[in-house]
Amino acid sequence: MTLNTLSDPQFTLDKETHTYSHKDHPDAEFQSVTTVVGDHFEIFDAPRIAENLVTNNPRYSGMTVEELMGKWNETSRLGTRIHEEIELFIYEGKTPTEPKAKIGLNWLEQFKMKSDFEILSEVMVYSMELKIAGTIDILAHDLKTGNYELIDWKSSKKIQTESYRGKVGTSPVTRDIQDCNFNHYALQLSFYRYLLEEYYSIPVSNQMIAHLTEDRCHSIVTPYMKDHIHSMVNQKART
């Protein structure tokens, strides 16, 4: 198997449609890592969930479904702006304006003091064999050890390690995994790690969430869920 190279100029992402493509293989259709992982859990039905919250949860009393969904959309757009500002600072030195982007960059400077790191931002990885692709927020290369660490920026209010009423995944692969955002993020990071190790021969020693709150960045190490990723890959190969 021919190994991929990082920053492959032939591999691109259309940010408007969130579609990956390879110029040498124009007919290839890639699924995103987020989509592949999400297929193993109940689909997030935003209108239904918003309707339930504004009807039954006192916290959302007085809000309409449209207002709550609009708030969610703005939160998503804010997350995108934070990612973009961090990337622009790393590659172009452009000063960020979003407070959480500033917090994230300050944390990243502290992180870099652990060793001699080369920091890469928004790194696209893919497997032509699997037709799966994704974008890693931060890929930190330890120049002393040769190992890499994965960092995923998250600006959501909470990182939940337990699901509501013990809800679990919907496929045989995830029926032993609670359906909470921590596990979703851990699986996504694990998939990036799998792609790097299997298709780039890049050694990964650590993967973590960098949780951005209003006043700090809290790092949360996630487990390498390798067995679950292998099961997802095998299941996809059978379809």
Tab-separated table of C-alpha atoms in Angstrom:
chain	number	residue	atom	x	y	z
A	1	MET	CA	0.000	0.000	0.000
A	2	THR	CA	1.311	3.435	-0.953
A	3	LEU	CA	1.331	5.740	2.059
A	4	ASN	CA	-0.360	9.136	1.965
A	5	THR	CA	1.559	12.330	2.627
A	6	LEU	CA	0.401	15.161	4.865
A	7	SER	CA	-0.748	18.327	3.100
A	8	ASP	CA	-1.457	16.484	-0.148
A	9	PRO	CA	-2.136	19.334	-2.634
A	10	GLN	CA	-4.423	17.066	-4.673
A	11	PHE	CA	-6.773	16.531	-1.719
A	12	THR	CA	-9.142	19.410	-0.987
A	13	LEU	CA	-12.167	20.400	1.072
A	14	ASP	CA	-15.056	22.549	-0.139
A	15	LYS	CA	-15.926	24.348	3.097
A	16	GLU	CA	-19.334	25.478	1.831
A	17	THR	CA	-20.575	21.940	1.191
A	18	HIS	CA	-18.096	20.221	3.532
A	19	THR	CA	-17.179	17.893	0.678
A	20	TYR	CA	-13.761	16.281	0.312
A	21	SER	CA	-12.335	15.462	-3.117
A	22	HIS	CA	-9.124	14.220	-4.728
A	23	LYS	CA	-8.097	15.730	-8.071
A	24	ASP	CA	-6.487	12.481	-9.220
A	25	HIS	CA	-9.676	10.553	-8.384
A	26	PRO	CA	-12.542	12.922	-9.297
A	27	ASP	CA	-15.204	10.219	-9.030
A	28	ALA	CA	-14.264	9.236	-5.482
A	29	GLU	CA	-16.875	10.204	-2.886
A	30	PHE	CA	-15.604	10.556	0.670
A	31	GLN	CA	-17.578	10.323	3.886
A	32	SER	CA	-16.412	12.556	6.706
A	33	VAL	CA	-15.204	11.000	9.942
A	34	THR	CA	-17.948	12.922	11.758
A	35	THR	CA	-20.594	11.341	9.511
A	36	VAL	CA	-19.171	7.827	9.844
A	37	VAL	CA	-19.146	8.065	13.643
A	38	GLY	CA	-22.580	9.711	13.703
A	39	ASP	CA	-24.081	6.846	11.705
A	40	HIS	CA	-23.598	4.625	14.766
A	41	PHE	CA	-25.769	6.822	16.999
A	42	GLU	CA	-29.291	8.213	16.900
A	43	ILE	CA	-29.551	11.140	14.490
A	44	PHE	CA	-29.729	14.545	16.192
A	45	ASP	CA	-33.246	15.665	15.239
A	46	ALA	CA	-32.899	19.376	16.027
A	47	PRO	CA	-36.552	20.447	15.472
A	48	ARG	CA	-37.923	17.575	17.558
A	49	ILE	CA	-35.443	18.115	20.389
A	50	ALA	CA	-35.998	21.879	20.363
A	51	GLU	CA	-39.770	21.350	20.493
A	52	ASN	CA	-39.387	19.034	23.482
A	53	LEU	CA	-37.100	21.463	25.330
A	54	VAL	CA	-39.215	24.591	24.892
A	55	THR	CA	-42.314	22.616	25.890
A	56	ASN	CA	-41.013	20.672	28.873
A	57	ASN	CA	-37.815	22.268	30.181
A	58	PRO	CA	-38.254	25.359	32.412
A	59	ARG	CA	-34.821	26.575	31.346
A	60	TYR	CA	-36.184	27.282	27.859
A	61	SER	CA	-39.545	28.665	28.964
A	62	GLY	CA	-40.666	31.558	26.773
A	63	MET	CA	-38.480	30.568	23.826
A	64	THR	CA	-39.815	29.411	20.484
A	65	VAL	CA	-38.430	26.439	18.595
A	66	GLU	CA	-37.030	28.827	15.984
A	67	GLU	CA	-35.295	30.948	18.631
A	68	LEU	CA	-33.661	27.933	20.268
A	69	MET	CA	-32.512	26.491	16.945
A	70	GLY	CA	-31.193	29.922	15.980
A	71	LYS	CA	-29.179	29.966	19.201
A	72	TRP	CA	-27.728	26.553	18.368
A	73	ASN	CA	-26.819	27.726	14.861
A	74	GLU	CA	-25.047	30.800	16.242
A	75	THR	CA	-23.086	28.595	18.639
A	76	SER	CA	-22.005	26.467	15.674
A	77	ARG	CA	-20.968	29.550	13.701
A	78	LEU	CA	-18.984	30.804	16.701
A	79	GLY	CA	-17.121	27.498	16.848
A	80	THR	CA	-16.240	27.857	13.167
A	81	ARG	CA	-14.946	31.401	13.704
A	82	ILE	CA	-12.788	30.248	16.629
A	83	HIS	CA	-11.233	27.507	14.487
A	84	GLU	CA	-10.604	29.931	11.627
A	85	GLU	CA	-9.014	32.569	13.862
A	86	ILE	CA	-6.683	30.034	15.473
A	87	GLU	CA	-5.638	28.746	12.046
A	88	LEU	CA	-5.044	32.288	10.719
A	89	PHE	CA	-2.858	33.114	13.712
A	90	ILE	CA	-0.792	29.927	13.380
A	91	TYR	CA	-0.146	30.311	9.657
A	92	GLU	CA	-0.377	34.066	9.061
A	93	GLY	CA	0.124	35.659	12.481
A	94	LYS	CA	-3.252	37.411	12.295
A	95	THR	CA	-4.397	38.520	15.761
A	96	PRO	CA	-7.703	36.877	16.779
A	97	THR	CA	-10.717	38.833	18.002
A	98	GLU	CA	-12.797	36.026	19.513
A	99	PRO	CA	-12.015	35.676	23.250
A	100	LYS	CA	-12.064	31.870	23.102
A	101	ALA	CA	-9.606	31.867	20.197
A	102	LYS	CA	-7.242	33.971	22.313
A	103	ILE	CA	-7.685	31.592	25.251
A	104	GLY	CA	-6.986	28.606	23.003
A	105	LEU	CA	-3.821	30.136	21.591
A	106	ASN	CA	-2.551	31.035	25.064
A	107	TRP	CA	-3.131	27.444	26.132
A	108	LEU	CA	-1.358	26.189	23.011
A	109	GLU	CA	1.715	28.247	23.891
A	110	GLN	CA	1.794	26.566	27.308
A	111	PHE	CA	1.322	23.158	25.690
A	112	LYS	CA	4.295	23.750	23.371
A	113	MET	CA	6.553	24.253	26.392
A	114	LYS	CA	6.314	20.502	27.178
A	115	SER	CA	8.734	19.740	24.340
A	116	ASP	CA	9.886	20.999	20.938
A	117	PHE	CA	6.633	20.956	18.963
A	118	GLU	CA	5.849	21.787	15.378
A	119	ILE	CA	2.193	22.848	15.274
A	120	LEU	CA	0.010	22.099	12.251
A	121	SER	CA	-3.555	23.407	12.075
A	122	GLU	CA	-6.612	22.090	10.188
A	123	VAL	CA	-4.813	19.047	8.788
A	124	MET	CA	-6.837	16.992	6.310
A	125	VAL	CA	-6.378	13.214	6.329
A	126	TYR	CA	-8.018	10.531	4.228
A	127	SER	CA	-8.080	6.935	3.093
A	128	MET	CA	-8.695	6.291	-0.593
A	129	GLU	CA	-9.362	2.644	0.267
A	130	LEU	CA	-12.071	3.445	2.822
A	131	LYS	CA	-13.296	6.663	1.147
A	132	ILE	CA	-13.203	8.341	4.553
A	133	ALA	CA	-11.700	11.749	5.318
A	134	GLY	CA	-11.520	14.284	8.112
A	135	THR	CA	-9.822	17.422	9.359
A	136	ILE	CA	-7.692	17.443	12.515
A	137	ASP	CA	-7.843	20.736	14.428
A	138	ILE	CA	-4.259	20.574	15.711
A	139	LEU	CA	-1.577	18.025	14.846
A	140	ALA	CA	1.396	18.585	17.147
A	141	HIS	CA	4.674	16.984	16.040
A	142	ASP	CA	7.136	16.411	18.877
A	143	LEU	CA	10.473	16.936	17.145
A	144	LYS	CA	12.323	15.318	20.058
A	145	THR	CA	10.476	11.999	20.020
A	146	GLY	CA	9.030	11.921	16.515
A	147	ASN	CA	5.563	11.260	17.914
A	148	TYR	CA	2.426	13.249	17.198
A	149	GLU	CA	-0.420	14.442	19.419
A	150	LEU	CA	-3.960	15.237	18.295
A	151	ILE	CA	-5.874	18.197	19.710
A	152	ASP	CA	-9.552	18.896	19.086
A	153	TRP	CA	-10.898	22.372	19.957
A	154	LYS	CA	-14.348	22.302	21.540
A	155	SER	CA	-16.302	25.369	22.635
A	156	SER	CA	-19.496	23.593	23.710
A	157	LYS	CA	-20.818	24.503	27.133
A	158	LYS	CA	-20.153	21.086	28.668
A	159	ILE	CA	-18.189	17.956	27.871
A	160	GLN	CA	-20.547	15.238	29.053
A	161	THR	CA	-19.104	11.860	29.963
A	162	GLU	CA	-22.485	10.264	30.650
A	163	SER	CA	-25.564	10.135	28.450
A	164	TYR	CA	-29.124	11.072	29.339
A	165	ARG	CA	-30.783	8.071	30.993
A	166	GLY	CA	-27.929	5.801	29.936
A	167	LYS	CA	-28.678	6.093	26.222
A	168	VAL	CA	-26.205	4.154	24.051
A	169	GLY	CA	-25.299	3.864	20.377
A	170	THR	CA	-27.666	2.374	17.812
A	171	SER	CA	-25.382	-0.083	16.011
A	172	PRO	CA	-23.727	-3.309	17.195
A	173	VAL	CA	-20.436	-1.392	17.232
A	174	THR	CA	-21.620	1.243	19.719
A	175	ARG	CA	-24.158	-0.535	21.908
A	176	ASP	CA	-21.585	-0.578	24.701
A	177	ILE	CA	-20.888	3.176	24.384
A	178	GLN	CA	-22.926	5.875	26.092
A	179	ASP	CA	-24.311	8.450	23.656
A	180	CYS	CA	-22.616	11.571	25.046
A	181	ASN	CA	-20.458	14.191	23.387
A	182	PHE	CA	-17.242	13.030	25.100
A	183	ASN	CA	-17.554	9.613	23.477
A	184	HIS	CA	-18.414	11.119	20.090
A	185	TYR	CA	-15.293	13.297	20.270
A	186	ALA	CA	-13.157	10.382	21.494
A	187	LEU	CA	-14.298	8.242	18.560
A	188	GLN	CA	-13.602	11.027	16.063
A	189	LEU	CA	-10.099	11.551	17.453
A	190	SER	CA	-9.555	7.792	17.444
A	191	PHE	CA	-10.566	7.653	13.778
A	192	TYR	CA	-8.086	10.409	12.894
A	193	ARG	CA	-5.442	8.494	14.802
A	194	TYR	CA	-6.283	5.288	12.945
A	195	LEU	CA	-6.032	7.053	9.570
A	196	LEU	CA	-2.686	8.617	10.499
A	197	GLU	CA	-1.171	5.376	11.753
A	198	GLU	CA	-2.547	3.107	9.023
A	199	TYR	CA	-2.389	5.313	5.928
A	200	TYR	CA	0.419	7.759	6.753
A	201	SER	CA	2.608	5.617	9.054
A	202	ILE	CA	2.552	8.477	11.555
A	203	PRO	CA	2.972	7.470	15.234
A	204	VAL	CA	0.445	9.070	17.578
A	205	SER	CA	1.118	9.091	21.315
A	206	ASN	CA	-1.803	11.120	22.632
A	207	GLN	CA	-5.194	12.555	21.717
A	208	MET	CA	-7.101	15.191	23.627
A	209	ILE	CA	-9.986	17.630	23.700
A	210	ALA	CA	-9.069	21.262	24.341
A	211	HIS	CA	-12.276	22.541	25.937
A	212	LEU	CA	-12.614	26.310	25.596
A	213	THR	CA	-14.743	27.990	28.253
A	214	GLU	CA	-15.291	31.675	28.970
A	215	ASP	CA	-12.111	32.038	31.004
A	216	ARG	CA	-9.820	29.067	30.361
A	217	CYS	CA	-8.908	26.066	28.238
A	218	HIS	CA	-9.135	22.674	29.916
A	219	SER	CA	-7.390	19.705	28.278
A	220	ILE	CA	-9.107	16.319	28.475
A	221	VAL	CA	-7.212	13.237	27.325
A	222	THR	CA	-9.408	10.740	25.478
A	223	PRO	CA	-8.825	6.992	25.087
A	224	TYR	CA	-7.807	5.423	21.799
A	225	MET	CA	-10.960	3.428	20.979
A	226	LYS	CA	-9.108	1.300	18.461
A	227	ASP	CA	-11.317	-1.786	18.677
A	228	HIS	CA	-14.428	0.271	17.960
A	229	ILE	CA	-12.743	1.976	15.001
A	230	HIS	CA	-11.703	-1.404	13.581
A	231	SER	CA	-15.311	-2.573	13.911
A	232	MET	CA	-16.587	0.554	12.145
A	233	VAL	CA	-14.071	0.067	9.340
A	234	ASN	CA	-14.985	-3.606	8.954
A	235	GLN	CA	-18.690	-2.808	8.926
A	236	LYS	CA	-18.185	-0.128	6.270
A	237	ALA	CA	-16.134	-2.540	4.150
A	238	ARG	CA	-19.095	-4.938	4.114
A	239	THR	CA	-21.537	-2.314	2.811
